[in-house]
Amino acid sequence: MENQNVDRDVKAAIKKNWRLFKQSKIGITGLVIVIFFGFLAILQPLLFLTNIWDEATYHPVVGYDAEKISRTVVECPDQYPTKEYPTREDCPRVDEVNIRYLKAFGIEAEVGDSYESNVQPAPPSSRHLLGTDSLGRDIFSQIMEGSQVAFLLGLISAIIGVGISTLLGTAAAFYGGKLDTYLMRQSDLVLMLPTLPFLFIISAFAELKVWHLAIVLGTLGGLGGTVITIKSQALQVKVKPFVDSARITGGSKRRIMFSHILPNVAPLALLYMVFSVTGAIASESVLSFLGLLNIDMSWGIMIYLSQTEGFIFTGLKYWWLIIPAGLAVTLLAGGFYLVGRGLDDVFNPRLRRR
Amino acid sequence: MLVYTIKRFFEMVIVFFLFLVISYLLFNAIPGNAFSSLLLNPLLPPEAYQKTIEAFGLDKPLFERVQLYIINFFKGDFGYSYTYYPRTPIDLIAERLPRTLMLFSIVNVVAFYTGFLVGKILAWRRGSKSETWITIGSVFSYTVFYPWFALMMLWFFGYKMDWFPLGKFLVPEKWYDSPYASDEIFYTLILFTTISSFLLFLVFIFTRNIESLQKRRNARLFGLIILASLATMYWTNGEAALKRFYAADIAYHMILPTFTVTLVAFAGTALLTRTTMMEVLKDDYILTARAKGLSQKRIRDRHAARTALLPVVTSFIFTIITIIDGSVLTESIFSWPGMGQLILEAVVQEDIPLAMATFSFIGILALIAHFIADISYAFLDPRIRIKAEN
């Protein structure tokens, strides 16, 4: 009987909060973005399982597919500008190949012949929605793999971090005294730790995989600033009358902490969890961008590859190598941030419009 | 107040020692002999090898090594850098640190000021179209993947438009027959920036209490004109006129990184100001001010924005550490030879003495920023100040 009541209460609370959340356009926008990337992450294994995508062609790391294209052989002039080519960069055009280039590889050809070659990186086509990279791998598949990595890392590190900080923050508020002082100084220490150099040093001697990074980021986030915020929230709950009445009716300390204070801190913890996902995704991308992580494929690695292979300064000519990965990181991190803002409106009544 | 400061100071000292010990243990945890690349490095003569063994006490037990490390830290002795052999880590840091500090203090100040201004206006215009678009823009620049964004900026402004140089500190061709070392010019530049921003600050402080908004604006404009003419006088006379050409080269290289980091860094402050300002605008005293018939601008700037400033300052303090973090990325993308690039280089090339020294110094920087912020926050917030005094 009591259980049913609790169930009904929880359901009613969720319904009410969902109604509030729906009102904030920001939150809904963020949720749509997050669901979109979640869909992408789930879609890729499904496509492989149902054999719609062939693993040999579409695998994000070892797949290979070359698009054949026949180009006209031309000879580029020594002097620019000419009538056909205004600058040196315009020759050869997309559908042409320079004869000197072929000769350098010992291929016999005449000017005006058509020469069949592989296109890598290949521009977007119906076969490869976002084209292929310089090794003939499908970019769209890489984006999907990247979103799996991002979700895995973001969620694991957020859960670890928020779990630690909620427990420690509540304990610091509830027990106070020496434990409180110790925990606060500890979070000072973690806060002042320069995170990126710290992660560099860890990556210098440990082979960082996604799991390890998630645990490290989660622990660092969990011991840092969030503890202070959660503690201040728990302090506000601690002085409420229902905690006193629970104590008077003989509730044990542990019971008061876990079943009275924790549920009241939980919304704030959820909020921080959503915000910390943003940070985790960004950290992963930065580390793989600098080439310090031991991961096969992620959004950061895609940008790293496009930079080290020199495509980033070709501008919009090879846009499918540069734009999708960067936008994906930005959008997913932004999506989680917007969801956090939406939740903020729900849990922080002072911000509501009326 | 003094008691509070002293108490915080002692806590900071303890945290600092803990930080030193932890950073040593971290390097000690590197599997195998962390210093083994020393043996393989043909650039190092035997004296350097001996010196490193002695400096770090590599033949002694762990406890003594930690002690030795802390003592050496205060002596400023970190042995030799492996990659830049005859130079010591302290030497390298002394060269690189001013560059990082200069770039990032400018960015910090500009980003904080513009962020506060934008956030204030956003909260004031709640519900309008421009508010929605600027908020979307700020959220984008707050969550944008920074290295990607910086590379795009570099491509657009540096390569496509060719307005700014593609990173680096200076153009070497211009310095072949220079009578000055680049650091000397850079120190002049630092001195100039510090003094002029201090004077600018003074102008703002002295005009703060002028009641009429119109008069205040005029007074500030006048002050700015005087400062600008003083600066021109300085750069056209005496030795500075000779240095001008070289100083301009360095300053020219600073524009794009400053602009990029500011674009990314201002958004956090703007979004936070928007939130706190919205909370403040609901308070009763704003209603009172409106009822009194004060002008909108006065309510916004004098009544609401002052109160909203406090939480923004706190969060700004925490972002200082993030900005030190971010310097690593900025410097490696714009090839700005500062601390961030130094630590990345040291870690990638396993130059352990250098990595240790830079890591400790970045830690100290963060610690000092934290300490100053803590004290100034206590000073700004009357609730903490009064509690500390009783």
XYZ file of C-alpha atoms in Angstrom:
744
model
C 0.000 0.000 0.000
C 2.713 2.409 1.026
C 4.758 1.429 -1.992
C 1.919 2.258 -4.313
C 1.647 5.687 -2.773
C 5.327 6.312 -3.250
C 5.062 5.154 -6.835
C 2.199 7.492 -7.474
C 4.072 10.399 -5.882
C 7.140 9.773 -7.986
C 5.041 9.515 -11.123
C 3.223 12.738 -10.298
C 6.511 14.520 -9.609
C 8.003 13.339 -12.890
C 4.885 14.399 -14.755
C 4.921 17.839 -13.163
C 8.611 18.367 -13.825
C 8.246 17.186 -17.395
C 5.487 19.746 -17.887
C 7.818 22.455 -16.572
C 10.702 21.207 -18.684
C 8.520 21.238 -21.800
C 7.934 24.945 -21.344
C 11.592 25.830 -21.816
C 12.415 25.902 -25.512
C 16.128 25.692 -24.728
C 15.782 22.402 -22.891
C 13.688 20.810 -25.624
C 16.167 21.896 -28.306
C 18.988 20.329 -26.316
C 17.020 17.141 -25.780
C 16.326 16.832 -29.510
C 20.054 17.189 -30.274
C 21.027 14.610 -27.656
C 18.383 12.148 -28.891
C 19.563 12.646 -32.467
C 23.149 11.698 -31.567
C 21.902 8.835 -29.416
C 20.013 7.582 -32.451
C 23.186 7.794 -34.556
C 25.137 5.866 -31.925
C 22.593 3.034 -31.898
C 22.058 3.031 -35.652
C 25.585 1.974 -36.631
C 25.656 -1.477 -34.964
C 22.133 -2.085 -36.291
C 23.238 -1.319 -39.835
C 26.124 -3.753 -39.503
C 23.922 -6.448 -37.954
C 21.296 -6.263 -40.653
C 23.996 -6.288 -43.351
C 22.707 -3.075 -44.892
C 26.239 -1.847 -44.420
C 29.092 -4.110 -45.365
C 31.781 -4.141 -42.671
C 34.604 -4.234 -45.209
C 33.391 -0.994 -46.767
C 31.863 0.943 -43.947
C 33.904 -0.008 -40.887
C 35.034 3.285 -39.303
C 38.616 2.107 -38.736
C 39.483 -0.677 -41.175
C 36.852 -0.186 -43.873
C 37.974 0.766 -47.367
C 36.153 1.969 -50.398
C 37.611 3.783 -53.355
C 35.552 5.691 -55.782
C 36.779 5.361 -59.366
C 36.731 8.432 -61.487
C 38.104 9.019 -64.956
C 39.928 12.288 -65.492
C 41.334 13.989 -68.533
C 45.113 14.174 -68.744
C 46.314 17.755 -69.206
C 49.628 19.516 -69.067
C 49.823 22.376 -66.598
C 51.540 25.512 -67.917
C 54.643 27.000 -66.290
C 53.404 30.544 -66.404
C 50.278 31.883 -64.749
C 47.753 33.302 -65.385
C 46.690 31.660 -68.628
C 43.313 31.777 -70.287
C 42.124 28.554 -68.716
C 43.798 28.678 -65.340
C 43.971 31.974 -63.459
C 46.284 30.730 -60.689
C 48.569 27.810 -60.001
C 46.026 26.279 -57.644
C 43.413 25.975 -60.402
C 45.434 23.491 -62.380
C 44.605 20.625 -62.523
C 40.869 21.046 -62.097
C 38.794 18.477 -60.241
C 38.205 16.383 -63.355
C 41.726 16.700 -64.693
C 45.126 15.226 -63.886
C 48.533 16.722 -64.537
C 50.701 14.698 -66.931
C 53.862 15.471 -64.977
C 52.296 13.923 -61.929
C 51.656 10.720 -63.848
C 55.185 10.705 -65.271
C 56.639 11.038 -61.819
C 55.010 7.698 -61.003
C 56.165 6.160 -64.277
C 52.705 6.010 -65.882
C 52.606 6.430 -69.652
C 49.872 8.765 -70.907
C 49.183 11.387 -73.536
C 47.539 14.767 -73.144
C 43.826 14.364 -73.828
C 43.623 10.718 -72.700
C 41.279 9.748 -69.944
C 42.933 8.315 -66.885
C 41.051 6.269 -64.296
C 42.082 6.738 -60.685
C 40.859 6.436 -57.113
C 39.461 9.441 -55.348
C 40.583 9.738 -51.751
C 39.224 11.660 -49.939
C 36.044 11.244 -51.969
C 33.332 13.883 -51.792
C 29.853 13.029 -50.455
C 27.807 10.750 -52.678
C 24.769 8.526 -52.286
C 27.052 5.680 -51.247
C 28.948 7.683 -48.667
C 26.691 10.347 -47.249
C 29.581 12.421 -45.894
C 32.293 11.222 -48.215
C 35.433 9.308 -47.255
C 38.687 10.349 -45.611
C 42.146 10.101 -47.117
C 42.318 6.371 -46.321
C 38.986 5.629 -47.990
C 37.006 5.247 -44.772
C 33.413 6.378 -44.504
C 33.094 9.658 -42.580
C 29.453 9.130 -41.634
C 30.318 5.798 -40.040
C 33.167 7.491 -38.160
C 30.774 10.133 -36.869
C 28.506 7.360 -35.570
C 31.426 5.578 -33.896
C 32.475 8.898 -32.404
C 29.059 9.466 -30.901
C 29.219 6.016 -29.284
C 32.552 6.956 -27.721
C 31.209 10.332 -26.592
C 28.096 8.863 -24.978
C 30.012 6.071 -23.270
C 32.627 8.419 -21.884
C 30.279 11.240 -20.978
C 27.762 9.070 -19.173
C 30.294 6.914 -17.292
C 32.333 9.868 -16.107
C 29.224 11.839 -15.176
C 27.782 8.965 -13.158
C 31.060 8.312 -11.336
C 31.661 12.004 -10.707
C 28.206 12.846 -9.478
C 27.998 9.682 -7.377
C 31.211 10.600 -5.560
C 30.395 14.276 -5.138
C 26.834 13.669 -3.924
C 27.968 11.198 -1.292
C 30.879 13.359 -0.130
C 28.930 16.610 -0.239
C 26.041 15.214 1.785
C 28.399 13.608 4.266
C 30.331 16.868 4.668
C 27.131 18.788 5.330
C 25.650 16.169 7.620
C 28.618 15.245 9.784
C 30.482 18.554 9.602
C 33.589 19.070 11.725
C 36.865 17.473 10.714
C 35.410 15.503 7.817
C 33.982 18.714 6.393
C 37.297 20.597 6.671
C 39.192 17.713 5.113
C 36.785 17.361 2.189
C 36.752 21.082 1.497
C 40.561 21.314 1.447
C 40.677 18.255 -0.758
C 38.348 19.856 -3.268
C 40.511 22.984 -3.131
C 43.485 20.855 -4.073
C 41.644 19.192 -6.947
C 40.238 22.509 -8.143
C 43.670 24.063 -8.416
C 45.064 21.106 -10.307
C 45.546 22.162 -13.933
C 43.481 19.418 -15.550
C 44.928 19.283 -19.029
C 48.619 19.159 -18.028
C 47.647 16.588 -15.404
C 46.004 14.432 -18.068
C 49.056 14.897 -20.303
C 51.267 13.522 -17.592
C 48.974 10.572 -16.990
C 48.872 9.883 -20.707
C 52.679 9.997 -20.777
C 52.954 6.840 -18.716
C 49.628 5.078 -19.030
C 47.935 3.906 -22.194
C 44.701 5.834 -21.824
C 41.624 4.109 -23.190
C 38.096 5.489 -23.068
C 37.338 3.585 -19.857
C 40.404 4.850 -18.039
C 39.783 8.388 -19.156
C 36.155 8.180 -18.014
C 37.241 7.018 -14.565
C 39.965 9.665 -14.250
C 37.697 12.477 -15.424
C 34.842 11.273 -13.248
C 37.002 11.110 -10.127
C 38.566 14.503 -10.771
C 35.165 16.083 -11.393
C 33.644 14.314 -8.423
C 36.270 15.488 -5.934
C 36.349 19.047 -7.241
C 33.962 21.971 -7.194
C 30.720 19.970 -7.304
C 31.271 18.774 -3.712
C 31.144 22.370 -2.484
C 27.918 23.171 -4.320
C 26.191 19.978 -3.209
C 27.326 20.538 0.340
C 25.751 23.992 0.414
C 22.488 22.546 -0.916
C 22.574 19.743 1.668
C 23.160 22.313 4.429
C 19.926 24.025 3.425
C 18.044 20.744 3.551
C 19.592 19.746 6.866
C 17.893 22.577 8.800
C 14.415 21.871 7.405
C 11.784 20.737 9.959
C 11.257 17.259 8.495
C 14.860 16.333 9.211
C 14.362 17.343 12.860
C 11.154 15.357 13.090
C 12.882 12.339 11.570
C 15.581 12.655 14.210
C 13.042 12.992 17.009
C 11.127 9.918 15.882
C 14.399 8.028 16.238
C 15.694 7.731 12.686
C 19.305 6.583 12.587
C 21.901 8.949 11.156
C 22.452 6.799 8.120
C 18.739 6.559 7.423
C 18.268 10.320 7.726
C 21.151 10.930 5.398
C 20.136 8.425 2.745
C 16.368 8.634 2.761
C 15.735 12.239 3.771
C 18.633 14.407 2.707
C 19.892 12.609 -0.396
C 16.560 12.667 -2.299
C 16.387 16.420 -1.777
C 19.895 16.923 -3.101
C 19.315 14.610 -6.061
C 17.821 17.178 -8.490
C 20.860 19.410 -8.130
C 23.106 16.384 -8.598
C 21.251 15.507 -11.785
C 21.807 19.037 -13.014
C 25.552 18.799 -12.387
C 25.650 15.413 -14.033
C 24.284 16.878 -17.247
C 26.738 19.773 -17.149
C 29.710 17.498 -16.469
C 28.925 15.438 -19.584
C 29.700 18.551 -21.618
C 33.116 18.847 -19.983
C 33.928 15.165 -20.410
C 33.133 15.178 -24.128
C 35.273 18.261 -24.639
C 38.208 16.778 -22.662
C 38.149 13.558 -24.650
C 38.134 15.426 -27.940
C 40.973 17.675 -26.846
C 43.142 14.764 -25.726
C 42.567 12.772 -28.881
C 43.079 15.943 -30.911
C 46.542 16.210 -29.385
C 47.115 12.520 -30.103
C 47.472 11.474 -26.468
C 44.713 8.868 -26.263
C 44.821 5.248 -27.272
C 41.504 5.147 -29.127
C 40.843 3.856 -32.636
C 38.311 6.443 -33.649
C 36.607 9.464 -32.156
C 35.640 12.954 -33.203
C 38.838 14.376 -31.790
C 40.887 11.884 -33.802
C 39.024 12.821 -36.967
C 40.003 16.461 -36.471
C 43.539 15.417 -35.506
C 43.846 13.447 -38.751
C 42.473 16.258 -40.881
C 44.973 18.612 -39.267
C 48.060 16.392 -39.481
C 47.261 15.445 -43.079
C 47.053 19.127 -43.922
C 43.427 19.326 -44.984
C 42.483 21.974 -42.472
C 44.033 24.799 -44.451
C 42.443 23.753 -47.721
C 39.396 25.531 -46.424
C 36.087 24.456 -47.842
C 37.501 22.296 -50.626
C 37.545 19.269 -48.317
C 34.802 20.462 -45.985
C 33.541 16.945 -45.207
C 36.796 16.167 -43.440
C 36.706 19.255 -41.231
C 33.172 20.456 -40.585
C 31.186 17.315 -39.539
C 33.517 16.205 -36.740
C 33.896 19.659 -35.242
C 30.193 20.358 -35.480
C 29.358 17.005 -33.906
C 31.479 17.734 -30.814
C 30.066 21.235 -30.557
C 26.461 20.164 -31.040
C 26.498 17.248 -28.606
C 28.318 19.213 -25.899
C 25.951 22.120 -26.555
C 22.949 19.786 -26.483
C 23.834 18.480 -23.029
C 24.480 22.030 -21.878
C 21.057 23.151 -23.110
C 19.348 20.208 -21.388
C 21.136 21.320 -18.227
C 19.801 24.835 -18.670
C 16.297 23.461 -19.158
C 16.590 21.398 -15.965
C 17.927 24.464 -14.217
C 14.669 26.240 -15.006
C 12.744 23.305 -13.539
C 14.698 22.885 -10.307
C 15.455 26.532 -9.679
C 12.034 28.140 -9.263
C 13.446 31.624 -8.954
C 14.404 31.592 -12.607
C 10.929 30.763 -13.846
C 9.260 33.439 -15.830
C 6.257 33.882 -13.547
C 39.935 40.439 7.636
C 43.624 40.078 8.476
C 42.971 36.963 10.540
C 40.999 35.468 7.680
C 43.802 36.244 5.244
C 46.429 34.679 7.477
C 44.288 31.600 8.024
C 43.720 31.158 4.320
C 47.415 31.711 3.684
C 48.427 28.891 6.014
C 45.874 26.583 4.456
C 47.252 27.466 1.061
C 50.791 26.691 2.183
C 49.683 23.240 3.323
C 47.808 22.636 0.080
C 50.886 23.762 -1.810
C 53.161 21.247 -0.055
C 50.615 18.525 -0.709
C 50.577 19.535 -4.348
C 54.363 19.312 -4.573
C 54.432 15.863 -2.980
C 51.608 14.593 -5.167
C 53.199 15.915 -8.326
C 56.474 14.224 -7.400
C 54.728 10.931 -6.668
C 52.897 11.221 -9.971
C 56.157 11.408 -11.865
C 57.580 8.692 -9.670
C 54.706 6.416 -10.684
C 55.830 6.399 -14.296
C 56.640 2.741 -14.924
C 60.254 1.713 -15.352
C 62.947 4.211 -14.604
C 61.444 7.566 -15.398
C 64.856 8.988 -16.055
C 65.967 6.203 -18.363
C 65.680 8.310 -21.479
C 68.577 10.213 -19.936
C 70.855 7.247 -20.556
C 69.826 7.060 -24.176
C 70.278 10.729 -24.902
C 73.565 11.296 -26.744
C 73.353 15.069 -26.319
C 73.991 14.886 -22.597
C 77.577 14.865 -21.326
C 78.502 12.758 -18.258
C 78.509 15.819 -15.931
C 74.860 16.481 -16.704
C 74.107 12.846 -16.043
C 75.873 12.977 -12.670
C 74.224 16.271 -11.859
C 70.737 14.930 -12.563
C 71.336 11.815 -10.465
C 72.509 13.992 -7.588
C 69.859 16.675 -7.964
C 67.010 14.200 -7.849
C 68.758 11.808 -5.464
C 68.012 8.924 -7.777
C 70.127 6.498 -5.745
C 68.278 7.239 -2.509
C 65.020 5.865 -1.044
C 61.685 7.453 -1.899
C 61.193 9.499 1.242
C 64.555 11.226 0.876
C 63.876 11.851 -2.787
C 60.613 13.657 -1.965
C 62.457 15.766 0.616
C 65.187 16.533 -1.862
C 62.641 17.498 -4.483
C 60.954 20.001 -2.176
C 64.307 21.514 -1.135
C 65.404 21.714 -4.760
C 62.142 23.323 -5.681
C 62.812 26.249 -3.368
C 66.374 26.470 -4.612
C 65.016 26.509 -8.149
C 67.188 23.542 -9.097
C 65.627 21.020 -11.460
C 68.768 19.676 -13.094
C 69.022 20.038 -16.867
C 66.421 19.886 -19.544
C 67.042 16.872 -21.773
C 65.897 18.441 -25.007
C 67.429 21.893 -24.575
C 70.543 20.544 -22.909
C 72.734 23.393 -21.683
C 69.675 25.268 -20.453
C 67.969 24.511 -17.161
C 64.187 24.216 -16.722
C 64.109 27.391 -14.610
C 65.879 29.263 -17.374
C 63.284 28.082 -19.898
C 60.377 28.910 -17.612
C 61.734 32.400 -16.961
C 61.756 32.899 -20.708
C 58.312 31.466 -21.421
C 56.248 32.518 -18.412
C 55.976 36.269 -19.245
C 54.649 35.429 -22.701
C 51.857 33.268 -21.316
C 51.028 35.761 -18.576
C 50.885 38.679 -20.987
C 48.621 36.961 -23.501
C 46.247 35.570 -20.936
C 45.936 38.548 -18.659
C 44.865 40.638 -21.646
C 42.406 37.952 -22.699
C 41.042 37.623 -19.166
C 40.386 41.292 -18.694
C 38.830 41.808 -22.111
C 36.724 38.655 -21.894
C 35.440 39.478 -18.432
C 34.492 43.015 -19.334
C 32.737 42.194 -22.606
C 31.068 39.151 -21.055
C 29.643 41.211 -18.223
C 28.450 43.902 -20.630
C 26.766 41.426 -22.974
C 25.159 39.460 -20.138
C 23.765 42.633 -18.613
C 22.116 43.655 -21.858
C 20.819 40.119 -22.476
C 19.017 39.986 -19.145
C 17.620 43.450 -19.663
C 16.156 42.615 -23.059
C 14.649 39.335 -21.983
C 12.164 37.957 -24.505
C 13.273 40.049 -27.458
C 14.511 38.564 -30.720
C 18.024 39.925 -30.316
C 18.245 38.252 -26.902
C 17.437 34.841 -28.388
C 20.023 35.163 -31.128
C 22.792 36.490 -28.915
C 22.073 33.732 -26.383
C 22.301 31.099 -29.102
C 25.571 32.644 -30.248
C 26.958 32.647 -26.703
C 25.931 29.033 -26.100
C 27.633 28.098 -29.355
C 30.859 29.838 -28.435
C 30.651 28.433 -24.893
C 30.374 24.827 -26.032
C 32.290 24.998 -29.309
C 35.123 22.500 -29.665
C 37.922 24.918 -29.027
C 40.856 23.528 -31.096
C 38.599 23.169 -34.099
C 37.277 26.687 -33.698
C 40.789 28.092 -33.291
C 41.985 26.272 -36.401
C 39.046 27.613 -38.376
C 39.789 31.135 -37.184
C 43.428 30.655 -38.112
C 42.415 29.395 -41.542
C 39.947 32.197 -42.184
C 41.811 35.224 -40.847
C 45.348 33.997 -41.278
C 45.263 32.042 -44.513
C 42.183 32.950 -46.530
C 42.020 36.656 -45.685
C 45.737 36.968 -44.931
C 45.100 39.687 -42.368
C 47.114 38.131 -39.566
C 50.219 35.926 -39.401
C 49.771 32.148 -39.084
C 50.751 31.893 -35.441
C 54.301 32.205 -34.079
C 55.781 34.945 -31.914
C 57.541 37.103 -34.504
C 58.716 37.156 -38.115
C 62.415 36.153 -38.008
C 63.272 38.042 -41.235
C 62.502 41.346 -39.583
C 64.816 40.627 -36.672
C 68.047 39.725 -38.538
C 69.700 43.102 -37.977
C 67.777 44.013 -34.846
C 69.867 45.744 -32.162
C 67.556 44.339 -29.472
C 66.799 40.839 -28.250
C 63.163 39.845 -28.659
C 62.737 39.379 -24.905
C 63.963 42.906 -24.240
C 61.351 44.324 -26.600
C 58.747 42.070 -25.064
C 59.512 43.327 -21.550
C 59.097 46.904 -22.772
C 55.760 45.873 -24.224
C 54.707 44.272 -20.942
C 55.714 47.361 -18.973
C 53.835 49.601 -21.381
C 50.665 47.472 -21.208
C 50.763 47.246 -17.423
C 51.214 50.973 -16.905
C 48.613 51.989 -19.468
C 46.005 49.563 -18.154
C 46.705 50.785 -14.624
C 46.124 54.378 -15.746
C 42.954 53.315 -17.528
C 41.775 51.666 -14.330
C 42.492 54.872 -12.397
C 40.422 56.885 -14.868
C 37.506 54.516 -14.357
C 37.820 54.591 -10.578
C 37.902 58.374 -10.385
C 34.968 58.886 -12.713
C 32.895 56.223 -10.973
C 31.178 58.556 -8.546
C 30.093 61.220 -11.008
C 26.300 61.192 -10.688
C 25.181 62.351 -14.118
C 25.631 59.623 -16.707
C 26.238 62.151 -19.464
C 29.017 63.899 -17.575
C 30.614 60.609 -16.617
C 30.785 59.492 -20.213
C 32.379 62.741 -21.265
C 34.934 62.572 -18.451
C 35.867 59.012 -19.431
C 36.205 59.948 -23.069
C 38.454 62.835 -22.124
C 40.615 60.554 -19.983
C 40.920 58.053 -22.830
C 42.030 60.766 -25.247
C 44.704 61.951 -22.810
C 45.950 58.381 -22.348
C 46.065 57.776 -26.080
C 48.064 60.955 -26.697
C 50.457 60.010 -23.866
C 50.989 56.609 -25.476
C 51.710 58.164 -28.879
C 54.185 60.527 -27.241
C 55.964 57.608 -25.613
C 56.308 55.592 -28.805
C 57.502 58.487 -30.954
C 60.262 59.782 -28.676
C 63.668 58.568 -27.563
C 64.610 54.906 -27.559
C 61.023 53.711 -27.817
C 60.838 55.142 -31.338
C 63.558 52.661 -32.377
C 61.868 49.788 -30.622
C 58.489 50.623 -32.110
C 58.989 48.624 -35.283
C 59.885 45.427 -33.403
C 57.239 45.877 -30.720
C 54.623 46.275 -33.436
C 55.717 42.947 -34.916
C 55.125 41.099 -31.637
C 51.860 42.928 -30.980
C 50.673 42.048 -34.476
C 51.213 38.372 -33.712
C 49.184 38.662 -30.532
C 45.996 39.987 -32.096
C 44.534 36.788 -33.553
C 45.116 34.517 -30.515
C 43.722 37.204 -28.208
C 40.661 37.665 -30.366
C 39.997 33.921 -30.644
C 40.347 33.146 -26.944
C 38.240 36.162 -26.050
C 35.447 35.000 -28.334
C 35.403 31.660 -26.556
C 36.019 32.919 -23.020
C 33.512 35.778 -22.882
C 30.505 33.503 -23.375
C 30.744 31.829 -19.966
C 30.724 35.173 -18.176
C 27.898 36.488 -20.389
C 25.654 33.491 -19.742
C 26.254 33.577 -16.002
C 25.653 37.329 -15.793
C 22.402 36.823 -17.650
C 21.202 34.273 -15.100
C 22.185 36.206 -11.966
C 20.891 39.457 -13.407
C 17.516 37.858 -14.086
C 17.330 36.760 -10.461
C 18.251 40.240 -9.270
C 15.711 41.944 -11.530
C 12.915 40.111 -9.688
C 13.914 41.618 -6.343
C 11.736 44.178 -4.649
C 14.245 46.990 -4.618
C 14.296 47.063 -8.415
C 10.533 47.581 -8.308
C 11.076 50.394 -5.799
C 13.619 52.002 -8.082
C 11.158 51.800 -10.954
C 8.410 53.297 -8.811
C 10.700 56.158 -7.913
C 10.863 56.932 -11.599
C 14.594 56.409 -12.109
C 15.781 56.086 -15.687
C 16.015 52.561 -17.121
C 19.728 52.814 -17.712
C 20.379 53.870 -14.137
C 18.358 50.960 -12.761
C 20.219 48.570 -15.007
C 23.739 49.825 -14.380
C 23.608 51.113 -10.827
C 21.021 48.972 -9.071
C 20.901 45.601 -10.777
C 24.321 45.088 -12.333
C 26.262 45.880 -9.150
C 24.468 43.148 -7.220
C 24.712 40.698 -10.074
C 28.481 41.183 -10.260
C 29.325 39.169 -7.162
C 28.581 35.579 -8.284
C 30.143 36.397 -11.637
C 33.387 37.371 -9.918
C 33.424 34.061 -8.024
C 32.957 31.991 -11.117
C 35.553 34.085 -12.919
C 38.040 33.055 -10.258
C 37.462 29.429 -11.078
C 37.769 30.065 -14.781
C 41.269 31.490 -14.276
C 42.454 27.924 -13.744
C 40.562 26.739 -16.812
C 42.192 29.500 -18.787
C 45.639 28.351 -17.673
C 44.543 24.935 -18.940
C 43.322 26.411 -22.165
C 46.666 28.110 -22.710
C 48.091 24.720 -23.620
C 45.758 24.416 -26.583
C 45.941 28.020 -27.689
C 49.694 28.016 -27.594
C 50.071 24.782 -29.490
C 47.634 25.888 -32.200
C 49.008 29.410 -32.613
C 52.624 28.258 -32.009
C 52.898 30.852 -29.251
C 56.049 29.878 -27.348
C 54.701 29.968 -23.789
C 54.319 27.696 -20.775
C 51.523 25.618 -22.293
C 53.578 24.695 -25.315
C 56.549 23.985 -23.092
C 54.685 21.451 -20.966
C 53.145 19.745 -23.993
C 56.562 19.491 -25.619
C 58.141 18.192 -22.415
C 55.488 15.507 -21.966
C 55.561 14.372 -25.579
C 59.369 14.166 -25.641
C 59.576 12.684 -22.137
C 61.772 15.486 -20.884
C 61.015 14.706 -17.264
C 62.891 17.455 -15.370
C 61.300 20.063 -17.607
C 57.827 18.536 -17.319
C 58.119 18.425 -13.522
C 59.246 22.017 -13.281
C 56.538 23.356 -15.592
C 53.812 21.316 -13.913
C 54.822 22.635 -10.489
C 54.954 26.198 -11.768
C 51.541 25.990 -13.415
C 50.270 24.613 -10.107
C 51.715 27.556 -8.203
C 50.199 29.966 -10.682
C 46.794 28.393 -10.173
C 47.303 28.438 -6.407
C 48.204 32.112 -6.290
C 45.249 33.003 -8.523
C 43.008 30.977 -6.223
C 44.369 32.671 -3.118
C 44.027 36.225 -4.441
C 40.548 35.422 -5.678
C 39.535 34.011 -2.311
C 40.712 37.084 -0.450
C 39.181 39.547 -2.896
C 35.915 37.643 -2.796
C 35.824 37.828 0.973
C 36.532 41.521 0.635
C 33.731 42.026 -1.897
C 31.058 40.000 -0.146
C 30.007 41.766 3.068
C 28.531 38.554 4.484
C 31.903 36.803 4.528
C 33.757 39.953 5.577
C 31.603 40.506 8.638
C 31.697 36.841 9.578
C 35.481 36.911 9.375
C 35.747 40.051 11.491
C 33.639 38.719 14.346
